[in-house]
Coordinates of C-alpha atoms in Angstrom, one line a residue:
M1 CA 0.8 26.5 -62.5
I2 CA -0.4 30.3 -62.3
N3 CA 2.1 32.6 -61.1
S4 CA 1.4 35.5 -58.8
S5 CA 1.4 38.2 -61.6
A6 CA -1.0 36.2 -63.8
S7 CA -3.4 35.2 -60.9
S8 CA -5.5 38.4 -61.1
D9 CA -6.0 37.5 -64.8
D10 CA -8.9 35.2 -65.7
S11 CA -7.7 34.4 -69.1
A12 CA -4.5 33.1 -67.3
V13 CA -6.8 31.1 -65.2
A14 CA -8.7 29.7 -68.1
I15 CA -5.4 28.8 -70.0
A16 CA -4.0 27.2 -67.0
A17 CA -7.0 25.1 -66.2
A18 CA -7.6 24.0 -70.0
S19 CA -3.8 23.2 -70.2
A20 CA -3.9 21.1 -67.0
G21 CA -6.9 19.0 -68.6
A22 CA -5.0 18.8 -71.8
D23 CA -1.9 17.3 -70.0
V24 CA -4.3 14.6 -68.6
V25 CA -6.1 13.9 -71.9
R26 CA -2.9 13.6 -73.8
S27 CA -1.1 11.5 -71.1
L28 CA -3.9 8.6 -71.2
Y29 CA -4.5 8.7 -74.9
G30 CA -4.4 5.3 -76.4
R31 CA -4.8 3.4 -73.1
R32 CA -7.6 1.1 -72.4
L33 CA -10.0 3.2 -70.2
T34 CA -13.1 2.4 -68.3
R35 CA -16.3 3.7 -69.7
I36 CA -18.9 5.2 -67.7
D37 CA -22.3 4.8 -69.4
K38 CA -24.5 7.9 -69.4
G39 CA -27.5 6.4 -71.5
A40 CA -28.8 6.8 -75.0
G41 CA -25.2 5.7 -76.2
D42 CA -23.5 8.6 -74.8
F43 CA -20.6 7.8 -72.1
A44 CA -17.4 9.1 -70.6
T45 CA -14.0 7.5 -69.9
A46 CA -11.5 7.7 -67.2
A47 CA -9.8 10.5 -69.0
D48 CA -13.0 12.9 -68.8
V49 CA -13.2 12.5 -64.9
E50 CA -9.4 12.8 -64.5
A51 CA -9.0 15.8 -66.8
E52 CA -12.1 17.7 -64.9
K53 CA -10.5 16.8 -61.4
A54 CA -7.4 18.5 -62.8
I55 CA -9.2 21.6 -64.2
V56 CA -11.2 22.3 -61.1
D57 CA -8.1 22.0 -59.0
V58 CA -6.6 24.8 -60.9
I59 CA -9.9 27.1 -60.9
R60 CA -10.1 26.2 -57.2
A61 CA -6.8 27.3 -56.2
A62 CA -7.1 30.6 -58.1
R63 CA -10.9 31.4 -57.7
P64 CA -11.7 29.6 -54.4
D65 CA -15.2 31.8 -54.4
D66 CA -16.4 30.7 -57.8
A67 CA -18.7 28.2 -58.7
V68 CA -17.6 25.5 -61.3
V69 CA -20.2 23.2 -63.7
G70 CA -18.5 20.5 -65.0
E71 CA -19.8 18.0 -67.7
E72 CA -19.0 15.2 -65.5
G73 CA -19.2 16.3 -61.8
G74 CA -22.1 19.0 -62.2
Q75 CA -22.5 21.9 -59.9
Q76 CA -19.7 22.5 -57.7
G77 CA -19.8 25.5 -55.3
T78 CA -22.9 27.6 -54.6
A79 CA -25.4 28.0 -57.3
D80 CA -26.0 31.5 -56.7
A81 CA -22.1 32.3 -57.0
A82 CA -21.6 35.7 -58.8
R83 CA -19.1 33.8 -61.1
Q84 CA -19.5 30.6 -62.6
W85 CA -16.9 28.6 -64.6
L86 CA -18.2 26.1 -67.2
V87 CA -15.9 23.1 -68.1
D88 CA -16.1 20.5 -70.4
P89 CA -12.9 18.0 -69.9
L90 CA -13.2 16.3 -73.1
C91 CA -15.1 17.3 -75.9
G92 CA -15.0 14.6 -78.6
T93 CA -15.2 11.7 -76.2
L94 CA -16.3 9.4 -79.0
N95 CA -13.4 10.5 -81.0
Y96 CA -10.9 10.0 -78.1
A97 CA -12.1 6.6 -77.5
V98 CA -11.6 5.3 -80.9
G99 CA -7.8 6.8 -81.1
S100 CA -8.9 10.0 -83.1
M101 CA -7.1 13.0 -82.0
L102 CA -10.0 15.7 -82.8
V103 CA -10.7 16.6 -79.3
A104 CA -10.6 19.8 -77.3
V105 CA -10.6 20.9 -73.8
N106 CA -13.2 23.6 -72.9
V107 CA -12.8 26.2 -69.9
A108 CA -15.1 29.2 -69.9
L109 CA -16.0 32.0 -67.2
R110 CA -19.7 32.7 -68.1
D111 CA -19.6 36.1 -69.7
G112 CA -15.9 36.3 -69.5
A113 CA -12.6 34.7 -70.3
A114 CA -12.3 31.3 -72.0
A115 CA -9.8 28.8 -73.4
V116 CA -10.0 26.1 -75.6
A117 CA -7.1 23.5 -75.5
D118 CA -6.0 21.0 -78.6
P119 CA -4.1 18.4 -76.5
F120 CA -2.3 17.0 -79.3
S121 CA -1.2 20.0 -81.4
G122 CA -0.1 22.0 -78.6
E123 CA -2.3 25.0 -79.4
V124 CA -4.2 26.8 -77.0
F125 CA -7.1 29.2 -78.1
F126 CA -8.2 31.9 -75.5
T127 CA -9.9 35.0 -75.1
D128 CA -10.0 37.7 -72.3
G129 CA -13.6 38.5 -73.3
T130 CA -12.8 41.2 -75.7
S131 CA -9.7 39.9 -78.0
A132 CA -8.6 36.4 -78.9
W133 CA -5.5 34.7 -79.4
V134 CA -3.8 31.4 -80.1
R135 CA -0.7 30.1 -77.9
R136 CA 1.8 27.9 -79.5
D137 CA 5.0 26.9 -78.2
G138 CA 4.7 29.9 -75.7
V139 CA 3.9 32.3 -78.4
D140 CA 0.7 34.3 -78.9
E141 CA -0.6 35.3 -81.9
P142 CA -4.3 37.2 -82.7
L143 CA -7.0 34.9 -84.2
A144 CA -8.1 36.2 -87.5
P145 CA -11.4 34.6 -89.0
T146 CA -11.7 34.1 -92.7
S147 CA -13.9 31.9 -95.0
A148 CA -11.0 31.4 -97.4
T149 CA -10.8 27.7 -96.8
S150 CA -14.9 27.3 -97.6
L151 CA -14.8 24.4 -94.9
V152 CA -17.8 24.1 -92.9
D153 CA -18.1 22.0 -90.0
V154 CA -21.5 20.6 -89.5
N155 CA -22.5 18.5 -86.3
L156 CA -24.5 15.5 -87.2
D157 CA -24.8 14.2 -83.5
P158 CA -28.4 13.7 -82.2
P159 CA -30.9 15.2 -80.6
F160 CA -32.3 16.7 -83.4
I161 CA -34.2 19.3 -81.5
N162 CA -35.4 21.6 -84.2
R163 CA -36.6 19.0 -86.9
P164 CA -38.4 18.5 -89.1
G165 CA -37.8 22.4 -89.7
F166 CA -34.0 21.8 -89.5
R167 CA -32.0 19.1 -90.2
A168 CA -28.1 19.6 -90.5
V169 CA -27.8 16.7 -92.6
D170 CA -30.2 18.2 -95.5
L171 CA -28.0 21.4 -95.5
L172 CA -25.2 19.2 -96.8
A173 CA -27.1 18.2 -100.0
H174 CA -28.6 21.8 -100.4
P175 CA -27.5 22.6 -104.2
A176 CA -26.1 25.9 -103.2
F177 CA -24.0 24.4 -100.1
V178 CA -22.5 21.9 -102.7
E179 CA -21.5 24.8 -105.1
R180 CA -20.2 27.3 -102.3
F181 CA -18.9 25.0 -99.6
R182 CA -17.2 21.8 -98.5
P183 CA -18.4 19.9 -95.6
R184 CA -16.2 18.5 -92.6
V185 CA -17.9 16.9 -89.4
V186 CA -16.1 17.4 -86.3
S187 CA -18.1 16.8 -83.3
T188 CA -16.0 18.9 -81.0
T189 CA -15.9 22.6 -80.0
L190 CA -12.3 22.3 -81.6
A191 CA -14.5 23.4 -84.8
L192 CA -15.3 26.7 -83.3
A193 CA -11.9 27.6 -82.3
W194 CA -10.9 26.8 -85.8
V195 CA -13.4 29.1 -87.2
A196 CA -11.9 31.9 -84.9
A197 CA -8.7 30.9 -86.1
G198 CA -9.4 31.0 -89.8
K199 CA -9.4 27.0 -90.4
R200 CA -12.8 27.1 -91.0
A201 CA -15.4 29.3 -92.6
A202 CA -18.3 28.4 -90.3
Y203 CA -20.0 25.6 -87.8
V204 CA -23.6 24.8 -87.8
T205 CA -25.3 22.5 -85.0
D206 CA -28.7 21.7 -83.8
G207 CA -29.6 22.3 -80.2
V208 CA -30.7 24.6 -77.5
D209 CA -29.1 27.2 -75.2
L210 CA -25.7 26.5 -76.5
A211 CA -24.3 29.7 -75.1
G212 CA -24.6 28.4 -71.6
S213 CA -23.4 24.9 -72.4
V214 CA -20.4 23.6 -71.1
H215 CA -19.6 22.1 -74.7
F216 CA -19.8 25.4 -76.5
A217 CA -19.2 28.2 -74.1
A218 CA -15.7 28.6 -74.7
G219 CA -15.5 28.1 -78.4
I220 CA -18.3 30.8 -78.6
A221 CA -16.3 33.4 -76.6
L222 CA -13.8 32.8 -78.9
C223 CA -15.7 33.6 -82.1
R224 CA -17.6 36.4 -80.4
A225 CA -14.2 38.0 -79.2
V226 CA -12.9 38.1 -82.8
G227 CA -16.0 39.4 -84.5
C228 CA -17.4 36.2 -85.9
V229 CA -21.1 36.2 -86.6
V230 CA -22.8 34.1 -84.1
T231 CA -26.6 33.3 -84.3
G232 CA -29.0 30.5 -83.9
I233 CA -30.4 28.3 -86.8
D234 CA -33.3 30.9 -86.8
G235 CA -30.8 33.9 -87.3
A236 CA -31.8 35.0 -83.7
P237 CA -29.4 35.7 -80.9
T238 CA -28.2 32.6 -78.9
G239 CA -29.5 32.6 -75.4
A240 CA -32.0 30.6 -73.2
E241 CA -34.3 30.6 -76.1
G242 CA -32.0 30.0 -78.6
R243 CA -32.1 27.3 -81.3
G244 CA -29.0 25.6 -82.5
L245 CA -25.8 27.5 -83.8
V246 CA -24.5 29.1 -86.9
V247 CA -21.0 30.7 -86.3
A248 CA -19.2 32.1 -89.5
A249 CA -16.2 33.9 -90.0
D250 CA -18.1 36.9 -91.8
A251 CA -21.5 38.3 -92.7
E252 CA -21.4 37.1 -96.2
T253 CA -20.6 33.5 -95.2
H254 CA -23.4 33.7 -92.4
G255 CA -26.0 35.1 -94.7
Q256 CA -25.1 32.5 -97.3
L257 CA -25.7 29.7 -94.9
M258 CA -29.0 31.2 -93.5
S259 CA -30.4 31.5 -96.8
M260 CA -29.8 27.8 -97.3
I261 CA -31.3 27.1 -94.1
R262 CA -34.4 29.0 -94.4
S263 CA -35.0 27.4 -98.0

């Protein structure tokens, strides 16, 4: 719940909403859930739907005039609303459905506050748009990105929008990548939160306009707030014409990855 003193703070709304979704995801974990087919091998579960309802309820109570775009429910509220929330209630449904806990709940106010909740660690990563923190057991600590782990998450899920010029799988076999980094594959925005938190050196994925995606908006907001380098796979800024995503803890790591991608 949001108390009256926090209700004026968009980051408090984002935290409360993401936490409400995480509670649902955690409570339904391990159950046999109905699958909702979306085509092309994609699907949602009852946990996705119920978590989104819980998130939207929190946003509606705190910000009744704002619009919401949810992965499952689509546009809710007027499309021309001045403020729009982007909601991915269960990022990592494929993992969740087979009993893997590598999932996240994402809530982001477009161009504003955002929160990424890990339902199983209990961590909530959040930003007010200028700084970012992680909340553990009620204690907030500032996020501090670092490339020290040398771990790079690479999203290998289709569609491969920018092939043949770029294929993430090719990056993993690049001699310079093998020498400098160690790959991890986590198809969830949790990976972006881990870059902001210093648990990962970088994250790479294909795609288009990911900054405006319910799947990525919250994670990108976290990384930008702590000074990570955030670009497309072409090195250009993310946006409507953006191509994929390269997010690195520092400029050196970003430069190394871009050199590999371009070669």
